[in-house]
PDB file of C-alpha atoms and ligand atoms in Angstrom:
ATOM      1  CA  MET F1058     -58.023 -51.820 -27.511  1.00 48.00           C
ATOM      2  CA  ALA F1059     -59.108 -54.769 -25.361  1.00 53.00           C
ATOM      3  CA  ASN F1060     -62.641 -53.386 -25.399  1.00 47.00           C
ATOM      4  CA  ASN F1061     -63.927 -49.841 -25.553  1.00 54.00           C
ATOM      5  CA  THR F1062     -66.380 -50.145 -22.692  1.00 62.00           C
ATOM      6  CA  THR F1063     -65.599 -53.035 -20.339  1.00 75.00           C
ATOM      7  CA  PRO F1064     -62.234 -53.001 -18.543  1.00 82.00           C
ATOM      8  CA  LYS F1065     -60.376 -56.267 -19.164  1.00 96.00           C
ATOM      9  CA  THR F1066     -57.686 -57.995 -17.183  1.00 98.00           C
ATOM     10  CA  ALA F1067     -54.631 -59.864 -18.409  1.00 98.00           C
ATOM     11  CA  LEU F1068     -52.624 -62.199 -16.207  1.00 98.00           C
ATOM     12  CA  ILE F1069     -48.978 -62.994 -16.917  1.00 99.00           C
ATOM     13  CA  VAL F1070     -47.852 -66.223 -15.278  1.00 99.00           C
ATOM     14  CA  TYR F1071     -44.089 -65.822 -15.323  1.00 99.00           C
ATOM     15  CA  ALA F1072     -41.602 -68.583 -14.522  1.00 99.00           C
ATOM     16  CA  HIS F1073     -37.970 -67.467 -14.594  1.00 98.00           C
ATOM     17  CA  HIS F1074     -35.562 -67.016 -11.709  1.00 98.00           C
ATOM     18  CA  GLU F1075     -33.412 -64.237 -13.217  1.00 98.00           C
ATOM     19  CA  PRO F1076     -34.574 -60.577 -13.418  1.00 98.00           C
ATOM     20  CA  LYS F1077     -32.005 -59.832 -16.184  1.00 98.00           C
ATOM     21  CA  SER F1078     -33.096 -62.776 -18.366  1.00 98.00           C
ATOM     22  CA  PHE F1079     -34.660 -62.501 -21.784  1.00 98.00           C
ATOM     23  CA  ASN F1080     -37.809 -64.001 -20.285  1.00 98.00           C
ATOM     24  CA  ALA F1081     -37.965 -61.004 -17.943  1.00 98.00           C
ATOM     25  CA  ALA F1082     -37.611 -58.683 -20.948  1.00 98.00           C
ATOM     26  CA  LEU F1083     -40.454 -60.538 -22.721  1.00 98.00           C
ATOM     27  CA  ARG F1084     -42.572 -60.227 -19.563  1.00 98.00           C
ATOM     28  CA  ASP F1085     -41.929 -56.478 -19.311  1.00 98.00           C
ATOM     29  CA  THR F1086     -42.711 -56.081 -23.014  1.00 98.00           C
ATOM     30  CA  ALA F1087     -45.992 -57.929 -22.465  1.00 98.00           C
ATOM     31  CA  VAL F1088     -46.948 -55.730 -19.505  1.00 98.00           C
ATOM     32  CA  ASP F1089     -46.363 -52.616 -21.590  1.00 98.00           C
ATOM     33  CA  ALA F1090     -48.164 -53.936 -24.705  1.00 98.00           C
ATOM     34  CA  LEU F1091     -51.177 -55.202 -22.775  1.00 98.00           C
ATOM     35  CA  LYS F1092     -51.515 -51.922 -20.893  1.00 98.00           C
ATOM     36  CA  LYS F1093     -51.354 -50.052 -24.208  1.00 97.00           C
ATOM     37  CA  SER F1094     -54.174 -52.329 -25.400  1.00 97.00           C
ATOM     38  CA  GLY F1095     -56.332 -51.269 -22.469  1.00 97.00           C
ATOM     39  CA  TYR F1096     -55.831 -54.218 -20.116  1.00 98.00           C
ATOM     40  CA  THR F1097     -55.299 -54.090 -16.392  1.00 98.00           C
ATOM     41  CA  VAL F1098     -52.275 -56.355 -15.965  1.00 98.00           C
ATOM     42  CA  GLU F1099     -51.637 -58.740 -13.095  1.00 98.00           C
ATOM     43  CA  ILE F1100     -48.513 -60.872 -12.714  1.00 98.00           C
ATOM     44  CA  SER F1101     -47.823 -64.146 -10.996  1.00 98.00           C
ATOM     45  CA  ASP F1102     -44.044 -64.093 -10.657  1.00 98.00           C
ATOM     46  CA  LEU F1103     -43.694 -67.689  -9.498  1.00 98.00           C
ATOM     47  CA  TYR F1104     -40.025 -67.717  -8.415  1.00 98.00           C
ATOM     48  CA  ALA F1105     -40.264 -64.287  -6.737  1.00 98.00           C
ATOM     49  CA  GLN F1106     -43.417 -65.415  -4.918  1.00 98.00           C
ATOM     50  CA  ARG F1107     -41.626 -68.648  -3.952  1.00 98.00           C
ATOM     51  CA  PHE F1108     -44.643 -70.509  -5.290  1.00 98.00           C
ATOM     52  CA  ASP F1109     -44.620 -74.039  -3.908  1.00 98.00           C
ATOM     53  CA  PRO F1110     -45.116 -76.427  -6.862  1.00 98.00           C
ATOM     54  CA  ARG F1111     -45.624 -79.522  -4.706  1.00 98.00           C
ATOM     55  CA  ALA F1112     -49.152 -80.907  -4.540  1.00 98.00           C
ATOM     56  CA  THR F1113     -49.586 -81.932  -0.890  1.00 98.00           C
ATOM     57  CA  LYS F1114     -52.212 -82.054   1.844  1.00 97.00           C
ATOM     58  CA  ASP F1115     -50.893 -78.694   3.082  1.00 97.00           C
ATOM     59  CA  ASP F1116     -52.765 -77.160   0.138  1.00 98.00           C
ATOM     60  CA  PHE F1117     -56.048 -77.691   2.001  1.00 98.00           C
ATOM     61  CA  THR F1118     -57.073 -75.871   5.160  1.00 97.00           C
ATOM     62  CA  GLY F1119     -60.164 -77.967   5.943  1.00 95.00           C
ATOM     63  CA  SER F1120     -60.365 -81.592   7.020  1.00 93.00           C
ATOM     64  CA  LEU F1121     -59.671 -84.151   4.313  1.00 93.00           C
ATOM     65  CA  SER F1122     -62.458 -86.407   3.064  1.00 88.00           C
ATOM     66  CA  ASN F1123     -60.059 -89.357   3.279  1.00 90.00           C
ATOM     67  CA  PRO F1124     -57.145 -88.661   5.686  1.00 92.00           C
ATOM     68  CA  ASP F1125     -55.803 -92.221   5.125  1.00 95.00           C
ATOM     69  CA  HIS F1126     -55.244 -91.863   1.391  1.00 97.00           C
ATOM     70  CA  LEU F1127     -54.665 -88.479  -0.233  1.00 97.00           C
ATOM     71  CA  GLU F1128     -56.461 -88.334  -3.589  1.00 97.00           C
ATOM     72  CA  TYR F1129     -55.269 -84.906  -4.636  1.00 98.00           C
ATOM     73  CA  HIS F1130     -57.772 -84.243  -7.429  1.00 97.00           C
ATOM     74  CA  LEU F1131     -60.753 -85.054  -5.183  1.00 96.00           C
ATOM     75  CA  GLU F1132     -59.477 -83.037  -2.223  1.00 97.00           C
ATOM     76  CA  ALA F1133     -58.563 -80.098  -4.489  1.00 98.00           C
ATOM     77  CA  LYS F1134     -62.084 -80.027  -5.913  1.00 97.00           C
ATOM     78  CA  HIS F1135     -63.585 -80.260  -2.443  1.00 96.00           C
ATOM     79  CA  ALA F1136     -61.298 -77.468  -1.176  1.00 97.00           C
ATOM     80  CA  TYR F1137     -62.286 -75.241  -4.093  1.00 97.00           C
ATOM     81  CA  GLN F1138     -65.980 -75.859  -3.514  1.00 96.00           C
ATOM     82  CA  THR F1139     -65.779 -75.315   0.240  1.00 95.00           C
ATOM     83  CA  SER F1140     -63.397 -72.317   0.093  1.00 97.00           C
ATOM     84  CA  THR F1141     -60.725 -74.248   1.964  1.00 97.00           C
ATOM     85  CA  MET F1142     -57.874 -73.898  -0.527  1.00 98.00           C
ATOM     86  CA  CYS F1143     -54.663 -72.607   1.040  1.00 98.00           C
ATOM     87  CA  ALA F1144     -54.115 -68.864   0.644  1.00 98.00           C
ATOM     88  CA  GLU F1145     -51.394 -69.261  -2.004  1.00 98.00           C
ATOM     89  CA  THR F1146     -53.540 -71.355  -4.350  1.00 98.00           C
ATOM     90  CA  LYS F1147     -56.675 -69.315  -3.714  1.00 98.00           C
ATOM     91  CA  ALA F1148     -54.849 -66.104  -4.686  1.00 98.00           C
ATOM     92  CA  GLU F1149     -53.846 -67.715  -8.004  1.00 98.00           C
ATOM     93  CA  VAL F1150     -57.351 -69.056  -8.635  1.00 98.00           C
ATOM     94  CA  ASP F1151     -58.747 -65.558  -8.031  1.00 98.00           C
ATOM     95  CA  LYS F1152     -56.273 -64.075 -10.520  1.00 98.00           C
ATOM     96  CA  VAL F1153     -57.290 -66.638 -13.152  1.00 98.00           C
ATOM     97  CA  ARG F1154     -60.956 -65.927 -12.469  1.00 98.00           C
ATOM     98  CA  ARG F1155     -60.407 -62.197 -13.083  1.00 98.00           C
ATOM     99  CA  ALA F1156     -58.326 -62.724 -16.241  1.00 98.00           C
ATOM    100  CA  HIS F1157     -59.666 -62.467 -19.785  1.00 98.00           C
ATOM    101  CA  VAL F1158     -56.249 -63.286 -21.249  1.00 98.00           C
ATOM    102  CA  ILE F1159     -53.464 -65.339 -19.669  1.00 98.00           C
ATOM    103  CA  VAL F1160     -49.891 -65.191 -20.966  1.00 99.00           C
ATOM    104  CA  PHE F1161     -47.590 -67.996 -19.830  1.00 99.00           C
ATOM    105  CA  GLN F1162     -44.002 -66.721 -20.027  1.00 99.00           C
ATOM    106  CA  PHE F1163     -41.321 -69.372 -19.513  1.00 99.00           C
ATOM    107  CA  PRO F1164     -38.144 -70.992 -20.836  1.00 98.00           C
ATOM    108  CA  MET F1165     -38.508 -74.485 -22.262  1.00 98.00           C
ATOM    109  CA  TYR F1166     -37.197 -77.019 -19.738  1.00 98.00           C
ATOM    110  CA  TRP F1167     -36.857 -80.585 -21.019  1.00 98.00           C
ATOM    111  CA  PHE F1168     -39.398 -80.087 -23.814  1.00 98.00           C
ATOM    112  CA  SER F1169     -41.894 -78.763 -21.283  1.00 98.00           C
ATOM    113  CA  VAL F1170     -42.482 -76.033 -18.700  1.00 98.00           C
ATOM    114  CA  PRO F1171     -40.247 -75.405 -15.656  1.00 98.00           C
ATOM    115  CA  ALA F1172     -41.330 -77.461 -12.628  1.00 98.00           C
ATOM    116  CA  ILE F1173     -42.615 -74.378 -10.836  1.00 98.00           C
ATOM    117  CA  LEU F1174     -45.079 -73.697 -13.658  1.00 98.00           C
ATOM    118  CA  LYS F1175     -46.057 -77.346 -13.894  1.00 98.00           C
ATOM    119  CA  GLY F1176     -46.885 -77.131 -10.180  1.00 98.00           C
ATOM    120  CA  TRP F1177     -49.008 -74.051 -10.867  1.00 98.00           C
ATOM    121  CA  PHE F1178     -50.994 -76.042 -13.483  1.00 98.00           C
ATOM    122  CA  ASP F1179     -51.387 -78.947 -11.035  1.00 98.00           C
ATOM    123  CA  LYS F1180     -52.629 -76.819  -8.150  1.00 98.00           C
ATOM    124  CA  VAL F1181     -54.574 -74.002  -9.814  1.00 98.00           C
ATOM    125  CA  LEU F1182     -56.359 -75.652 -12.751  1.00 98.00           C
ATOM    126  CA  VAL F1183     -58.327 -77.963 -10.479  1.00 98.00           C
ATOM    127  CA  ALA F1184     -61.589 -79.854 -10.997  1.00 98.00           C
ATOM    128  CA  GLY F1185     -64.665 -77.821 -10.194  1.00 98.00           C
ATOM    129  CA  PHE F1186     -62.854 -74.583 -11.045  1.00 98.00           C
ATOM    130  CA  ALA F1187     -61.119 -75.128 -14.407  1.00 98.00           C
ATOM    131  CA  PHE F1188     -62.913 -78.228 -15.686  1.00 98.00           C
ATOM    132  CA  GLN F1189     -65.321 -80.943 -14.668  1.00 97.00           C
ATOM    133  CA  PHE F1190     -64.710 -84.343 -16.231  1.00 95.00           C
ATOM    134  CA  PRO F1191     -66.306 -85.602 -18.450  1.00 93.00           C
ATOM    135  CA  ASN F1192     -68.910 -82.966 -19.321  1.00 93.00           C
ATOM    136  CA  ASP F1193     -67.102 -79.665 -18.844  1.00 97.00           C
ATOM    137  CA  ILE F1194     -63.897 -80.130 -20.804  1.00 97.00           C
ATOM    138  CA  HIS F1195     -62.534 -78.824 -24.115  1.00 97.00           C
ATOM    139  CA  ASP F1196     -65.236 -76.690 -25.843  1.00 95.00           C
ATOM    140  CA  ASN F1197     -67.273 -76.880 -22.622  1.00 97.00           C
ATOM    141  CA  GLY F1198     -64.326 -76.412 -20.237  1.00 98.00           C
ATOM    142  CA  LEU F1199     -64.887 -74.002 -17.378  1.00 98.00           C
ATOM    143  CA  MET F1200     -62.195 -71.628 -18.698  1.00 98.00           C
ATOM    144  CA  LYS F1201     -64.350 -71.039 -21.785  1.00 98.00           C
ATOM    145  CA  GLY F1202     -64.116 -67.453 -23.053  1.00 97.00           C
ATOM    146  CA  LYS F1203     -60.612 -66.857 -21.693  1.00 98.00           C
ATOM    147  CA  LYS F1204     -57.665 -66.640 -24.063  1.00 98.00           C
ATOM    148  CA  ALA F1205     -54.381 -68.383 -23.224  1.00 98.00           C
ATOM    149  CA  ILE F1206     -51.079 -67.858 -24.994  1.00 98.00           C
ATOM    150  CA  ILE F1207     -47.763 -69.535 -24.406  1.00 98.00           C
ATOM    151  CA  SER F1208     -44.688 -67.320 -24.758  1.00 98.00           C
ATOM    152  CA  MET F1209     -41.742 -69.669 -24.552  1.00 98.00           C
ATOM    153  CA  THR F1210     -38.025 -69.309 -25.144  1.00 98.00           C
ATOM    154  CA  THR F1211     -35.776 -72.179 -26.163  1.00 98.00           C
ATOM    155  CA  GLY F1212     -32.131 -73.112 -26.170  1.00 98.00           C
ATOM    156  CA  GLY F1213     -32.505 -74.820 -29.559  1.00 98.00           C
ATOM    157  CA  THR F1214     -32.860 -73.046 -32.897  1.00 97.00           C
ATOM    158  CA  GLU F1215     -36.044 -72.958 -34.981  1.00 97.00           C
ATOM    159  CA  THR F1216     -34.601 -75.444 -37.498  1.00 97.00           C
ATOM    160  CA  MET F1217     -33.863 -77.915 -34.702  1.00 98.00           C
ATOM    161  CA  PHE F1218     -37.588 -77.911 -33.848  1.00 98.00           C
ATOM    162  CA  THR F1219     -38.870 -79.072 -37.251  1.00 95.00           C
ATOM    163  CA  ASP F1220     -39.844 -82.516 -38.510  1.00 92.00           C
ATOM    164  CA  ARG F1221     -36.305 -82.843 -39.900  1.00 94.00           C
ATOM    165  CA  GLY F1222     -34.487 -81.119 -37.058  1.00 97.00           C
ATOM    166  CA  VAL F1223     -32.809 -82.923 -34.207  1.00 98.00           C
ATOM    167  CA  HIS F1224     -35.536 -82.087 -31.637  1.00 98.00           C
ATOM    168  CA  GLY F1225     -38.563 -82.815 -33.870  1.00 96.00           C
ATOM    169  CA  ASP F1226     -41.694 -80.821 -34.642  1.00 95.00           C
ATOM    170  CA  ILE F1227     -42.376 -78.042 -32.097  1.00 96.00           C
ATOM    171  CA  ASP F1228     -46.144 -78.497 -32.482  1.00 95.00           C
ATOM    172  CA  ILE F1229     -45.827 -82.083 -31.268  1.00 96.00           C
ATOM    173  CA  VAL F1230     -43.619 -80.963 -28.381  1.00 97.00           C
ATOM    174  CA  LEU F1231     -46.268 -78.430 -27.308  1.00 97.00           C
ATOM    175  CA  TRP F1232     -49.296 -80.700 -27.703  1.00 97.00           C
ATOM    176  CA  PRO F1233     -49.432 -81.759 -24.006  1.00 97.00           C
ATOM    177  CA  ILE F1234     -49.492 -78.137 -22.844  1.00 98.00           C
ATOM    178  CA  GLN F1235     -51.666 -76.657 -25.545  1.00 97.00           C
ATOM    179  CA  TYR F1236     -54.206 -79.457 -25.834  1.00 97.00           C
ATOM    180  CA  GLY F1237     -53.706 -81.659 -22.783  1.00 98.00           C
ATOM    181  CA  THR F1238     -53.761 -78.764 -20.330  1.00 98.00           C
ATOM    182  CA  LEU F1239     -55.069 -75.475 -21.752  1.00 98.00           C
ATOM    183  CA  ARG F1240     -57.643 -76.738 -24.242  1.00 98.00           C
ATOM    184  CA  PHE F1241     -58.742 -79.442 -21.809  1.00 98.00           C
ATOM    185  CA  CYS F1242     -59.805 -76.636 -19.458  1.00 98.00           C
ATOM    186  CA  GLY F1243     -61.611 -74.797 -22.267  1.00 98.00           C
ATOM    187  CA  PHE F1244     -59.211 -71.923 -22.924  1.00 98.00           C
ATOM    188  CA  GLU F1245     -59.145 -70.375 -26.376  1.00 98.00           C
ATOM    189  CA  VAL F1246     -55.579 -71.397 -27.131  1.00 98.00           C
ATOM    190  CA  MET F1247     -53.828 -68.812 -29.278  1.00 98.00           C
ATOM    191  CA  LYS F1248     -50.923 -69.700 -31.564  1.00 97.00           C
ATOM    192  CA  PRO F1249     -47.830 -70.103 -29.353  1.00 98.00           C
ATOM    193  CA  HIS F1250     -45.240 -67.344 -29.395  1.00 98.00           C
ATOM    194  CA  ILE F1251     -41.853 -69.001 -29.481  1.00 98.00           C
ATOM    195  CA  THR F1252     -38.605 -67.102 -29.177  1.00 98.00           C
ATOM    196  CA  PHE F1253     -36.037 -69.551 -30.439  1.00 98.00           C
ATOM    197  CA  CYS F1254     -32.571 -69.423 -28.992  1.00 97.00           C
ATOM    198  CA  PRO F1255     -32.333 -65.840 -27.664  1.00 97.00           C
ATOM    199  CA  ALA F1256     -28.953 -66.570 -26.081  1.00 96.00           C
ATOM    200  CA  TYR F1257     -27.326 -66.983 -29.521  1.00 95.00           C
ATOM    201  CA  SER F1258     -29.158 -64.131 -31.240  1.00 94.00           C
ATOM    202  CA  PRO F1259     -27.262 -60.872 -31.800  1.00 95.00           C
ATOM    203  CA  LYS F1260     -28.338 -58.024 -29.532  1.00 95.00           C
ATOM    204  CA  ILE F1261     -30.035 -56.132 -32.368  1.00 96.00           C
ATOM    205  CA  LYS F1262     -32.047 -59.246 -33.224  1.00 96.00           C
ATOM    206  CA  ARG F1263     -33.106 -59.606 -29.597  1.00 97.00           C
ATOM    207  CA  LYS F1264     -34.466 -56.044 -29.654  1.00 97.00           C
ATOM    208  CA  GLU F1265     -36.438 -56.920 -32.790  1.00 98.00           C
ATOM    209  CA  LEU F1266     -37.824 -60.007 -31.063  1.00 98.00           C
ATOM    210  CA  LEU F1267     -39.181 -57.832 -28.253  1.00 98.00           C
ATOM    211  CA  THR F1268     -40.771 -55.435 -30.752  1.00 98.00           C
ATOM    212  CA  GLU F1269     -42.415 -58.368 -32.582  1.00 98.00           C
ATOM    213  CA  TRP F1270     -43.855 -59.658 -29.305  1.00 98.00           C
ATOM    214  CA  SER F1271     -45.234 -56.234 -28.451  1.00 98.00           C
ATOM    215  CA  LYS F1272     -46.895 -55.910 -31.861  1.00 98.00           C
ATOM    216  CA  ARG F1273     -48.329 -59.399 -31.647  1.00 98.00           C
ATOM    217  CA  LEU F1274     -49.936 -58.755 -28.273  1.00 98.00           C
ATOM    218  CA  GLN F1275     -51.356 -55.417 -29.376  1.00 97.00           C
ATOM    219  CA  GLY F1276     -53.049 -57.222 -32.297  1.00 97.00           C
ATOM    220  CA  LEU F1277     -54.126 -60.283 -30.287  1.00 97.00           C
ATOM    221  CA  HIS F1278     -57.815 -59.336 -30.371  1.00 95.00           C
ATOM    222  CA  LYS F1279     -57.748 -59.750 -34.178  1.00 97.00           C
ATOM    223  CA  GLU F1280     -56.347 -63.296 -34.044  1.00 98.00           C
ATOM    224  CA  THR F1281     -58.361 -66.510 -34.295  1.00 97.00           C
ATOM    225  CA  PRO F1282     -57.633 -69.167 -31.668  1.00 97.00           C
ATOM    226  CA  GLN F1283     -56.173 -72.500 -32.761  1.00 95.00           C
ATOM    227  CA  SER F1284     -58.748 -75.042 -33.797  1.00 92.00           C
ATOM    228  CA  PHE F1285     -59.105 -78.428 -32.139  1.00 94.00           C
ATOM    229  CA  ILE F1286     -61.543 -81.264 -32.740  1.00 95.00           C
ATOM    230  CA  SER F1287     -64.759 -80.577 -30.864  1.00 95.00           C
ATOM    231  CA  ILE F1288     -65.571 -82.719 -27.840  1.00 96.00           C
ATOM    232  CA  LYS F1289     -68.895 -83.589 -29.462  1.00 96.00           C
ATOM    233  CA  ASN F1290     -66.949 -85.842 -31.855  1.00 97.00           C
ATOM    234  CA  PHE F1291     -65.959 -88.140 -28.977  1.00 97.00           C
ATOM    235  CA  ASP F1292     -68.581 -90.596 -27.762  1.00 96.00           C
ATOM    236  CA  PRO F1293     -69.224 -90.532 -23.996  1.00 94.00           C
ATOM    237  CA  GLU F1294     -70.886 -93.943 -24.321  1.00 95.00           C
ATOM    238  CA  LYS F1295     -67.567 -95.381 -25.560  1.00 95.00           C
ATOM    239  CA  TRP F1296     -65.073 -93.846 -23.144  1.00 95.00           C
ATOM    240  CA  LEU F1297     -64.757 -90.742 -25.307  1.00 96.00           C
ATOM    241  CA  VAL F1298     -63.416 -92.508 -28.360  1.00 97.00           C
ATOM    242  CA  MET F1299     -63.843 -90.643 -31.647  1.00 97.00           C
ATOM    243  CA  ARG F1300     -67.225 -91.180 -33.275  1.00 97.00           C
ATOM    244  CA  GLU F1301     -67.257 -93.332 -36.414  1.00 96.00           C
ATOM    245  CA  GLU F1302     -69.147 -90.598 -38.373  1.00 97.00           C
ATOM    246  CA  TYR F1303     -66.342 -88.142 -37.658  1.00 96.00           C
ATOM    247  CA  ILE F1304     -63.699 -90.638 -38.796  1.00 96.00           C
ATOM    248  CA  GLN F1305     -65.655 -91.273 -42.001  1.00 96.00           C
ATOM    249  CA  GLY F1306     -65.845 -87.505 -42.610  1.00 95.00           C
ATOM    250  CA  GLU F1307     -62.060 -87.275 -42.390  1.00 94.00           C
ATOM    251  CA  ALA F1308     -61.481 -90.223 -44.734  1.00 94.00           C
ATOM    252  CA  ASN F1309     -60.722 -88.237 -47.899  1.00 94.00           C
ATOM    253  CA  LYS F1310     -58.479 -85.650 -46.264  1.00 93.00           C
ATOM    254  CA  ASP F1311     -54.727 -85.851 -46.826  1.00 94.00           C
ATOM    255  CA  ILE F1312     -53.838 -83.763 -43.808  1.00 93.00           C
ATOM    256  CA  ALA F1313     -54.984 -84.540 -40.268  1.00 92.00           C
ATOM    257  CA  SER F1314     -57.264 -82.072 -38.484  1.00 88.00           C
ATOM    258  CA  SER F1315     -55.238 -82.271 -35.301  1.00 89.00           C
ATOM    259  CA  ILE F1316     -51.726 -83.173 -34.151  1.00 92.00           C
ATOM    260  CA  GLY F1317     -52.832 -85.764 -31.595  1.00 93.00           C
ATOM    261  CA  HIS F1318     -55.767 -87.165 -33.586  1.00 93.00           C
ATOM    262  CA  HIS F1319     -53.891 -87.688 -36.826  1.00 93.00           C
ATOM    263  CA  LEU F1320     -55.661 -90.893 -37.903  1.00 94.00           C
ATOM    264  CA  GLY F1321     -52.443 -91.932 -39.643  1.00 93.00           C
ATOM    265  CA  LYS F1322     -52.412 -88.866 -41.930  1.00 93.00           C
ATOM    266  CA  ARG F1323     -49.835 -86.139 -42.518  1.00 91.00           C
ATOM    267  CA  LEU F1324     -49.722 -83.756 -39.545  1.00 89.00           C
ATOM    268  CA  PRO F1325     -51.081 -80.214 -39.830  1.00 84.00           C
ATOM    269  CA  SER F1326     -48.722 -77.297 -39.359  1.00 75.00           C
ATOM    270  CA  GLY F1327     -49.586 -75.121 -36.367  1.00 58.00           C
ATOM    271  CA  LYS F1328     -48.179 -72.088 -38.154  1.00 50.00           C
TER     272      LYS F1328
HETATM  273  C1  LIG O 297     -33.260 -77.439 -16.761  1.00 66.15           C
HETATM  274  C2  LIG O 297     -33.196 -76.900 -18.155  1.00 66.15           C
HETATM  275  C3  LIG O 297     -33.783 -77.614 -19.159  1.00 66.15           C
HETATM  276  C4  LIG O 297     -33.751 -77.121 -20.469  1.00 66.15           C
HETATM  277  N1  LIG O 297     -34.360 -77.834 -21.465  1.00 66.15           N
HETATM  278  C5  LIG O 297     -34.351 -77.360 -22.734  1.00 66.15           C
HETATM  279  C6  LIG O 297     -34.981 -78.102 -23.785  1.00 66.15           C
HETATM  280  O1  LIG O 297     -35.571 -79.152 -23.584  1.00 66.15           O
HETATM  281  N2  LIG O 297     -34.939 -77.590 -25.042  1.00 66.15           N
HETATM  282  C7  LIG O 297     -34.325 -76.391 -25.317  1.00 66.15           C
HETATM  283  O2  LIG O 297     -34.323 -75.957 -26.474  1.00 66.15           O
HETATM  284  N3  LIG O 297     -33.730 -75.670 -24.316  1.00 66.15           N
HETATM  285  C8  LIG O 297     -33.726 -76.119 -23.055  1.00 66.15           C
HETATM  286  N4  LIG O 297     -33.142 -75.395 -22.048  1.00 66.15           N
HETATM  287  C9  LIG O 297     -32.553 -74.069 -22.392  1.00 66.15           C
HETATM  288  C10 LIG O 297     -33.511 -72.930 -22.018  1.00 66.15           C
HETATM  289  O3  LIG O 297     -34.778 -73.126 -22.627  1.00 66.15           O
HETATM  290  C11 LIG O 297     -32.915 -71.592 -22.506  1.00 66.15           C
HETATM  291  O4  LIG O 297     -31.697 -71.419 -21.823  1.00 66.15           O
HETATM  292  C12 LIG O 297     -33.853 -70.436 -22.224  1.00 66.15           C
HETATM  293  O5  LIG O 297     -35.046 -70.584 -22.937  1.00 66.15           O
HETATM  294  C13 LIG O 297     -33.219 -69.114 -22.639  1.00 66.15           C
HETATM  295  O6  LIG O 297     -34.044 -68.038 -22.174  1.00 66.15           O
HETATM  296  P1  LIG O 297     -33.521 -67.066 -21.021  1.00 66.15           P
HETATM  297  O7  LIG O 297     -34.552 -66.014 -20.756  1.00 66.15           O
HETATM  298  O8  LIG O 297     -33.039 -67.829 -19.851  1.00 66.15           O
HETATM  299  O9  LIG O 297     -32.289 -66.410 -21.799  1.00 66.15           O
HETATM  300  P2  LIG O 297     -31.089 -65.532 -21.195  1.00 66.15           P
HETATM  301  O10 LIG O 297     -29.851 -66.345 -21.262  1.00 66.15           O
HETATM  302  O11 LIG O 297     -31.465 -64.906 -19.904  1.00 66.15           O
HETATM  303  O12 LIG O 297     -31.037 -64.333 -22.255  1.00 66.15           O
HETATM  304  C14 LIG O 297     -30.494 -64.478 -23.558  1.00 66.15           C
HETATM  305  C15 LIG O 297     -29.758 -63.170 -23.863  1.00 66.15           C
HETATM  306  O13 LIG O 297     -30.687 -62.082 -23.897  1.00 66.15           O
HETATM  307  C16 LIG O 297     -30.113 -60.964 -23.188  1.00 66.15           C
HETATM  308  N5  LIG O 297     -31.156 -60.016 -22.767  1.00 66.15           N
HETATM  309  C17 LIG O 297     -31.824 -59.952 -21.587  1.00 66.15           C
HETATM  310  N6  LIG O 297     -32.649 -58.893 -21.577  1.00 66.15           N
HETATM  311  C18 LIG O 297     -32.529 -58.287 -22.799  1.00 66.15           C
HETATM  312  C19 LIG O 297     -33.145 -57.153 -23.396  1.00 66.15           C
HETATM  313  N7  LIG O 297     -34.036 -56.424 -22.746  1.00 66.15           N
HETATM  314  N8  LIG O 297     -32.805 -56.822 -24.667  1.00 66.15           N
HETATM  315  C20 LIG O 297     -31.885 -57.573 -25.366  1.00 66.15           C
HETATM  316  N9  LIG O 297     -31.255 -58.647 -24.836  1.00 66.15           N
HETATM  317  C21 LIG O 297     -31.581 -59.008 -23.573  1.00 66.15           C
HETATM  318  C22 LIG O 297     -29.370 -61.632 -22.035  1.00 66.15           C
HETATM  319  O14 LIG O 297     -28.428 -60.768 -21.461  1.00 66.15           O
HETATM  320  C23 LIG O 297     -28.723 -62.813 -22.769  1.00 66.15           C
HETATM  321  O15 LIG O 297     -27.542 -62.403 -23.408  1.00 66.15           O
HETATM  322  C24 LIG O 297     -33.116 -75.874 -20.755  1.00 66.15           C
HETATM  323  C25 LIG O 297     -32.520 -75.157 -19.703  1.00 66.15           C
HETATM  324  C26 LIG O 297     -32.554 -75.657 -18.422  1.00 66.15           C
HETATM  325  C27 LIG O 297     -31.920 -74.882 -17.311  1.00 66.15           C
END
């Protein structure tokens, strides 16, 4: 169960245009599994909602601090703080605020998320709400205490996404989303759930993939989030460069502690 006493909310941010897609089946499986685990489930169905991914001045209902030069991050923060976000963004911010767990369900597009989901990141995870640079990021990010899990499908096979496969290591491919976006905002980033190549899997295998996803979500409360290097190891006096003491402490390790901060060592496996 999510929790025996306090009701918990899960948000599924879903980015696929086709109701008969495998992504839709994964979404429906997640709704069912999360409800079985005691969550109230909310969905942001971005294509169905016709979510506008463009970051423009129309996202703000109040007057701009600088009408001559739109600095989106500053205006977005101001709009959040003065309750002048447009209704579409505010509704998403409110859903994130209520959520204890967020599932991002999407097909990989060009080694990343579909544009509509990228737009959701740009407009919803804004300064003042999701993070505050430089103090409230990573371990101290304002999304602290919320779990986030990527559920992504691919066109490529699992072997293609290895260090010897044609596409390269999947953990490197996901670093910008997992670390650069979700961890930056302070989410507890759970191991990604990747459904490789559903289009070329036999039907029976696809059913098994849905069952695996259901089981995983029902056991999510027992999982440990992925570990990242703590923000305290980066020196604010030196533009957040890694502290020398931390580098010294890593000196005798063969394997890096993090994909992005590999210090020239062998990369860790995210599995
Ligand atoms: C712009 C673009 C960029 C892309 N970039 C990349 C990239 O960089 N790397 C990469 O690897 N791929 C890439 N792709 C491919 C894309 O990631 C895959 O096509 C996508 O992930 C497949 O998921 P889907 O839900 O669309 O599958 P679908 O094709 O919708 O589904 C797969 C199969 O599952 C069946 N199915 C649906 N529901 C069920 C159910 N309940 N039970 C059993 N079977 C079911 C469907 O009928 C279908 O036969 C890209 C695609 C596009 C359009």
